Amino acid sequence: MRAWTLTSAGLTLSPSHPLPGSAPPTASSATTQSQPTITGNNLLLKITHAALNPVDLHILRLFPHWLPFRRNPTPGFDFCGRVIGAGPDVDANEFTVSDVVCGALGAGDVFWGKGSLAEYLLVSSSLVAKKPKTWGGLNGRNEVSGEEAVGLFGIAGQTAVLMVQTTGVASDADWKGKRCLVNGASGGVGSILTQILKGKGAEVWGTTGSAEGEELVTQCGGKVVNYKDHHPVTAHLAELFGEDKLDFIFDCAGSQDMFSQSPAYLKKEGKFISIAGGPSQGVVPYVKNKLRPVWLGRTPREFELLLLIPGKKTVREVGRLVEEGVLERGLVDGAVWEMEELVKAYERLGSGRAKGKVVIRVGK
Ligand SMILES: NC(=O)c1ccc[n+]([C@@H]2O[C@H](COP(=O)([O-])OP(=O)(O)OC[C@H]3O[C@@H](n4cnc5c(N)ncnc54)[C@H](OP(=O)(O)O)[C@@H]3O)[C@@H](O)[C@H]2O)c1
């Protein structure tokens, strides 16, 4: 099959130094494998689309190809594809051959080298959900395409779901009127999170620093806070929300200042929920913002730092949100990239400026 594999170490990401570890999927680098035996509750998928995530780049940088447990590692977490075989323990009422399913692989799979940038993928049925055929919110008029679904059901969409679940808000009715800020609202996670919060009835503001980002935040139902027009953005937030403070801040961009200054714009009983751990992979913010006592200088607001473990609960919740019309679109950054263009697509993701999801067409 055609699959991207990491074949040398020393990853540098810039246009002049394109991912030297990745060989293009030519005949010489394509992996040849015989069809695997499908055991247990696994599904064999023929992949149509994969979506890229910042965590792919961390793994490519931190885990070289020569580690003994990583032979010809293939990157990528998110996938959308057609079921072409099912293991004996798969419930036939749930999944059958020819269903189109989406999801994200677990970190263990990708560390070992089994990624989604491959034509065929063997995956546990507990990691997938069926792709809805139509958007619930548009009375079944519009088809949900694989390129839109792959990011929604992948790491980004499942992380957005986890962030919403972490608020502890029990029912959709309780979301009405809640005031939320999404920091990094135009990115893969932020664009999905903004839609979910808006769809549940919250009032949502989203930060972005570009005209395309403003357009995207508005499309997702958020009100724009442009951090380039208002510098420092924390002073602007204090002006905007000083009188009527926010219930939740969702940080998808990793801003320590935004948390440190939060008493000026986040309610006392509000929550600051972050997914971006920065260079220390979360250790520094966790100790500083969660473990440190207030008398030693911690900001007196609740801080959560989340790590998604993809699974049934989050992937199926994405499906429910699409069917209920809470999620109305999957935002793709520019055009879908062809499999051969992966290095350029990773450079686009690595720029930190992607709007929505960076998506690859793997096959038909
Ligand atoms: N903990 C977890 O389980 C988990 C899961 C998923 C992702 N993450 C992490 O969450 C972060 C976001 O992921 P993603 O997939 O959404 O990334 P992404 O798609 O690469 O996000 C890119 C977006 O970030 C925005 N941005 C960059 N700097 C910003 C700033 N200073 N303030 C506001 N927005 C800014 C950019 O918008 P502008 O160009 O408009 O500024 C761009 O649209 C990454 O650090 C990722 O590693 C963690």
XYZ file of C-alpha atoms and ligand atoms in Angstrom:
412
model
C 0.000 0.000 0.000
C 0.985 3.637 -0.236
C 1.974 4.995 3.163
C 4.197 7.786 4.406
C 7.063 6.530 6.517
C 9.725 8.340 8.522
C 13.046 7.131 7.192
C 15.671 9.428 8.705
C 16.221 11.501 11.832
C 16.853 15.225 12.266
C 13.557 16.898 11.700
C 13.568 20.614 10.963
C 10.410 22.351 9.962
C 10.753 25.336 7.703
C 10.173 25.882 4.003
C 13.906 25.632 3.325
C 14.259 22.474 5.406
C 11.189 20.403 4.620
C 10.631 17.452 6.919
C 13.781 15.564 5.907
C 12.614 12.539 7.837
C 9.701 11.876 5.531
C 10.161 10.218 2.194
C 7.479 10.815 -0.438
C 5.159 7.923 -1.159
C 6.914 6.797 -4.284
C 7.373 3.158 -5.203
C 10.678 3.083 -3.318
C 9.222 4.291 -0.040
C 5.824 2.679 -0.242
C 5.351 -0.060 2.303
C 4.257 -3.401 0.947
C 2.144 -5.462 3.275
C -0.082 -8.458 2.852
C -3.696 -8.055 3.972
C -3.768 -8.553 7.750
C -5.926 -11.095 9.535
C -8.737 -9.126 11.141
C -9.045 -10.236 14.746
C -11.276 -9.295 17.688
C -13.257 -6.088 17.362
C -11.003 -4.573 14.718
C -12.080 -3.024 11.439
C -9.967 -2.907 8.289
C -10.440 0.463 6.612
C -9.575 1.819 3.199
C -8.672 5.374 4.080
C -10.028 8.280 2.061
C -8.875 11.235 4.195
C -6.468 11.992 7.022
C -6.207 15.252 8.981
C -3.038 16.635 10.565
C -2.586 17.769 14.174
C 0.195 19.656 16.006
C 0.820 16.484 18.053
C 1.971 14.708 14.832
C 4.835 17.187 14.654
C 5.772 16.635 18.319
C 5.943 12.883 17.722
C 7.936 13.268 14.491
C 10.404 15.522 16.318
C 10.688 13.591 19.578
C 10.546 9.946 18.449
C 13.070 9.126 15.717
C 12.558 6.268 13.289
C 15.477 4.226 14.689
C 13.942 3.604 18.114
C 13.695 -0.198 18.367
C 9.900 -0.204 18.627
C 9.401 2.198 15.666
C 10.079 0.400 12.387
C 9.019 2.406 9.317
C 6.711 4.563 11.431
C 3.759 6.171 9.674
C 2.494 9.481 11.134
C -1.091 10.705 11.557
C -3.940 10.281 14.040
C -7.147 11.294 12.228
C -8.794 9.143 9.594
C -11.941 8.745 7.538
C -12.424 5.604 5.465
C -14.632 2.778 4.259
C -14.917 -0.508 6.166
C -13.618 -3.340 3.973
C -13.437 -6.035 6.641
C -14.566 -6.642 10.219
C -13.236 -8.895 12.991
C -15.378 -11.678 14.508
C -16.237 -9.647 17.628
C -17.524 -6.582 15.792
C -21.253 -6.106 16.366
C -22.762 -6.347 12.864
C -25.602 -4.052 13.972
C -23.021 -1.391 14.624
C -20.584 -1.644 11.692
C -20.646 -3.561 8.430
C -18.579 -3.650 5.260
C -19.002 -0.463 3.171
C -19.875 1.790 6.146
C -17.899 5.036 6.146
C -16.356 5.670 9.562
C -14.104 8.286 11.154
C -12.040 8.661 14.287
C -8.579 9.120 15.760
C -5.966 6.537 16.640
C -4.655 6.261 20.192
C -1.232 7.711 21.055
C 0.137 4.186 21.619
C -0.670 3.193 18.032
C 1.093 6.240 16.578
C 4.147 5.951 18.900
C 4.572 2.391 17.646
C 4.357 3.643 14.101
C 0.823 2.831 12.973
C -0.460 6.137 11.616
C -3.368 7.196 9.436
C -1.314 8.431 6.449
C -1.645 5.041 4.813
C -4.098 3.553 2.347
C -5.230 0.796 4.695
C -5.612 0.882 8.464
C -6.571 -1.746 11.010
C -8.356 -0.025 13.888
C -10.412 -0.969 16.930
C -14.127 -0.367 16.386
C -14.181 1.380 19.788
C -12.200 4.263 18.247
C -14.611 5.008 15.407
C -18.045 6.431 14.723
C -20.104 6.166 11.550
C -19.903 9.285 9.449
C -23.398 10.831 9.413
C -24.690 11.133 5.858
C -26.215 14.584 6.309
C -25.958 17.608 8.593
C -28.782 17.439 11.137
C -29.050 21.226 11.315
C -29.833 21.640 7.628
C -32.836 19.290 7.515
C -30.833 16.600 5.804
C -30.118 18.665 2.713
C -26.346 18.690 2.735
C -24.035 15.721 2.579
C -21.323 15.443 5.248
C -18.153 14.983 3.175
C -15.159 12.918 4.261
C -12.909 15.969 4.125
C -15.132 17.876 6.556
C -15.769 14.883 8.813
C -12.147 13.789 9.270
C -11.193 16.739 11.499
C -14.503 16.859 13.354
C -14.236 13.222 14.459
C -10.462 13.338 14.867
C -8.255 14.736 17.629
C -9.543 18.318 17.204
C -13.250 17.508 17.410
C -12.839 15.017 20.248
C -10.706 17.531 22.182
C -13.397 20.189 21.730
C -15.953 17.716 23.109
C -13.699 16.928 26.090
C -13.292 20.647 26.840
C -17.053 21.127 26.852
C -17.545 18.046 29.072
C -14.925 19.374 31.533
C -17.008 22.483 32.248
C -19.426 20.343 34.272
C -22.421 22.127 32.697
C -25.009 19.376 32.955
C -27.523 20.024 30.194
C -27.904 22.020 27.008
C -30.502 24.174 28.767
C -27.849 25.211 31.303
C -25.614 26.540 28.495
C -28.105 29.250 27.570
C -26.558 32.624 28.302
C -23.190 31.292 29.484
C -20.410 33.708 28.482
C -17.386 31.972 26.930
C -14.087 33.017 25.369
C -12.181 30.698 23.018
C -8.520 31.673 22.708
C -7.227 30.443 19.321
C -10.746 30.198 17.882
C -9.690 29.921 14.236
C -7.535 26.795 14.674
C -8.500 23.135 14.327
C -9.815 22.757 17.881
C -11.017 26.337 18.350
C -13.211 26.385 15.223
C -15.052 23.237 16.348
C -15.306 24.326 19.987
C -16.754 27.721 19.012
C -19.477 25.963 16.990
C -20.347 23.553 19.799
C -20.633 26.303 22.430
C -22.692 28.501 20.125
C -24.862 25.554 19.084
C -25.603 24.816 22.744
C -26.789 28.374 23.297
C -23.751 30.044 24.873
C -22.535 33.538 23.991
C -19.086 33.031 22.464
C -16.150 35.315 21.727
C -13.120 34.012 19.846
C -9.608 35.426 19.532
C -7.782 35.557 16.227
C -5.087 37.742 14.698
C -6.011 37.755 11.020
C -8.740 38.739 8.568
C -9.265 35.093 7.457
C -9.467 34.114 11.120
C -12.108 36.787 11.748
C -14.192 35.418 8.891
C -13.903 31.877 10.199
C -14.757 32.793 13.814
C -17.849 34.628 12.571
C -18.833 31.622 10.405
C -18.614 29.436 13.529
C -20.977 31.753 15.410
C -18.402 33.581 17.536
C -17.830 37.302 18.090
C -14.337 38.365 17.112
C -11.620 39.592 19.467
C -8.616 40.494 17.308
C -5.499 40.216 19.471
C -3.427 42.171 16.945
C -5.801 45.164 16.962
C -5.866 45.128 20.781
C -2.513 44.763 22.413
C -2.167 43.515 25.089
C -5.321 41.500 24.570
C -5.716 40.956 28.328
C -6.269 44.720 28.870
C -8.907 44.643 26.116
C -10.616 41.638 27.753
C -10.726 43.526 31.072
C -12.432 46.424 29.268
C -14.890 44.140 27.441
C -15.795 41.850 30.339
C -14.831 43.787 33.493
C -18.472 44.618 34.288
C -20.035 41.345 33.167
C -17.427 38.630 33.529
C -16.988 35.385 31.604
C -18.073 31.948 32.847
C -15.422 30.019 30.920
C -12.182 30.648 29.066
C -11.040 27.866 26.732
C -7.381 28.282 25.853
C -6.323 26.562 22.610
C -3.311 28.839 22.087
C -1.466 28.502 25.409
C -1.405 31.947 27.022
C -0.033 32.173 30.559
C -0.834 35.910 30.638
C -4.461 35.241 29.837
C -4.726 33.005 32.913
C -2.623 35.245 35.199
C -4.771 38.296 34.412
C -8.065 36.364 34.405
C -9.556 37.758 37.674
C -10.170 40.959 35.668
C -12.538 39.196 33.239
C -13.352 35.658 34.505
C -15.947 35.123 37.249
C -14.700 33.945 40.655
C -16.472 30.597 40.146
C -15.470 30.525 36.434
C -13.093 27.979 34.890
C -10.023 28.385 32.704
C -9.655 25.255 30.567
C -6.431 24.812 28.597
C -5.161 22.198 26.159
C -1.830 23.796 25.249
C 0.988 22.795 27.586
C 3.779 24.776 25.873
C 7.439 23.706 25.676
C 7.332 21.840 29.027
C 4.500 19.645 27.652
C 2.216 20.928 30.413
C 4.459 20.465 33.456
C 5.172 24.166 34.095
C 1.573 25.440 33.657
C 0.213 22.547 35.747
C 2.519 23.268 38.687
C 2.206 27.051 38.384
C -1.550 27.311 37.814
C -2.980 24.270 39.571
C -0.655 22.878 42.254
C 0.853 26.111 43.625
C -1.086 27.538 46.573
C -2.702 30.973 46.149
C -0.545 32.364 48.991
C 2.503 31.532 46.847
C 1.123 33.534 43.950
C -1.263 31.234 42.054
C -4.052 33.090 40.257
C -7.248 32.528 42.253
C -9.251 30.900 39.432
C -9.889 27.215 38.658
C -7.414 25.918 36.061
C -7.694 22.660 34.097
C -5.105 21.303 31.680
C -6.518 18.492 29.552
C -5.037 15.627 27.596
C -7.328 13.843 25.153
C -7.315 10.060 25.018
C -9.387 9.385 21.881
C -12.195 6.910 22.480
C -15.773 5.829 22.078
C -17.296 8.425 24.418
C -15.825 11.442 22.624
C -15.951 10.175 19.012
C -19.611 9.119 19.273
C -20.491 12.428 20.948
C -19.172 14.220 17.857
C -21.576 12.114 15.752
C -24.456 13.065 18.041
C -23.584 16.768 17.763
C -23.554 16.566 13.945
C -26.889 14.715 13.884
C -28.469 17.172 16.329
C -27.346 20.146 14.255
C -25.047 21.569 16.953
C -22.068 21.083 14.634
C -22.926 22.456 11.213
C -19.664 22.344 9.300
C -16.140 21.018 9.319
C -13.723 23.797 8.428
C -10.921 22.835 6.080
C -7.854 25.079 5.796
C -7.696 26.064 2.103
C -7.833 23.178 -0.335
C -7.483 19.506 0.542
C -3.847 18.428 0.010
C -3.010 15.397 -2.119
C -1.075 12.530 -0.487
C 2.099 13.551 -2.383
C 1.923 17.060 -0.861
C 2.201 15.944 2.756
C 5.455 17.780 3.520
C 3.934 21.082 2.381
C 0.790 20.348 4.342
C 2.858 19.736 7.512
C 4.695 23.013 6.874
C 1.347 24.805 6.698
C 0.287 23.207 10.001
C 3.692 23.988 11.545
C 3.300 27.676 10.649
C 0.673 27.875 13.407
C -1.543 29.887 11.070
C -3.839 27.178 9.662
C -7.517 28.126 9.653
C -9.589 25.058 10.488
C -8.146 21.608 9.688
C -5.298 20.696 7.341
C -6.678 17.698 5.404
C -4.987 15.126 3.132
C -6.717 13.054 0.453
C -5.269 9.568 0.981
C -7.329 7.574 -1.502
C -10.764 7.046 -2.995
N -4.158 18.519 25.227
C -4.687 17.905 24.184
O -5.223 16.797 24.299
C -4.638 18.595 22.852
C -5.430 18.141 21.798
C -5.409 18.851 20.595
C -4.583 19.958 20.448
N -3.789 20.335 21.501
C -2.930 21.530 21.390
O -3.804 22.658 21.275
C -3.227 23.644 20.462
C -4.204 24.018 19.345
O -4.374 22.902 18.480
P -5.019 23.118 17.031
O -5.100 21.777 16.401
O -6.240 23.953 17.140
O -3.841 23.978 16.349
P -3.842 24.765 14.971
O -4.961 24.318 14.104
O -2.461 24.725 14.452
O -4.148 26.276 15.427
C -3.744 27.286 14.581
C -4.485 28.544 14.986
O -3.932 29.081 16.188
C -4.159 30.478 16.153
N -3.180 31.170 16.993
C -1.829 31.075 16.914
N -1.281 31.855 17.866
C -2.308 32.434 18.541
C -2.392 33.351 19.622
N -1.315 33.814 20.207
N -3.614 33.717 20.071
C -4.739 33.253 19.479
N -4.713 32.389 18.436
C -3.518 31.996 17.979
C -3.984 30.868 14.689
O -4.882 31.913 14.431
P -4.370 33.370 13.977
O -3.475 33.173 12.769
O -5.600 34.104 13.678
O -3.642 33.910 15.146
C -4.374 29.599 13.922
O -5.633 29.752 13.303
C -1.889 23.072 19.976
O -0.895 23.548 20.852
C -2.055 21.576 20.164
O -0.825 20.915 20.363
C -3.794 19.686 22.681
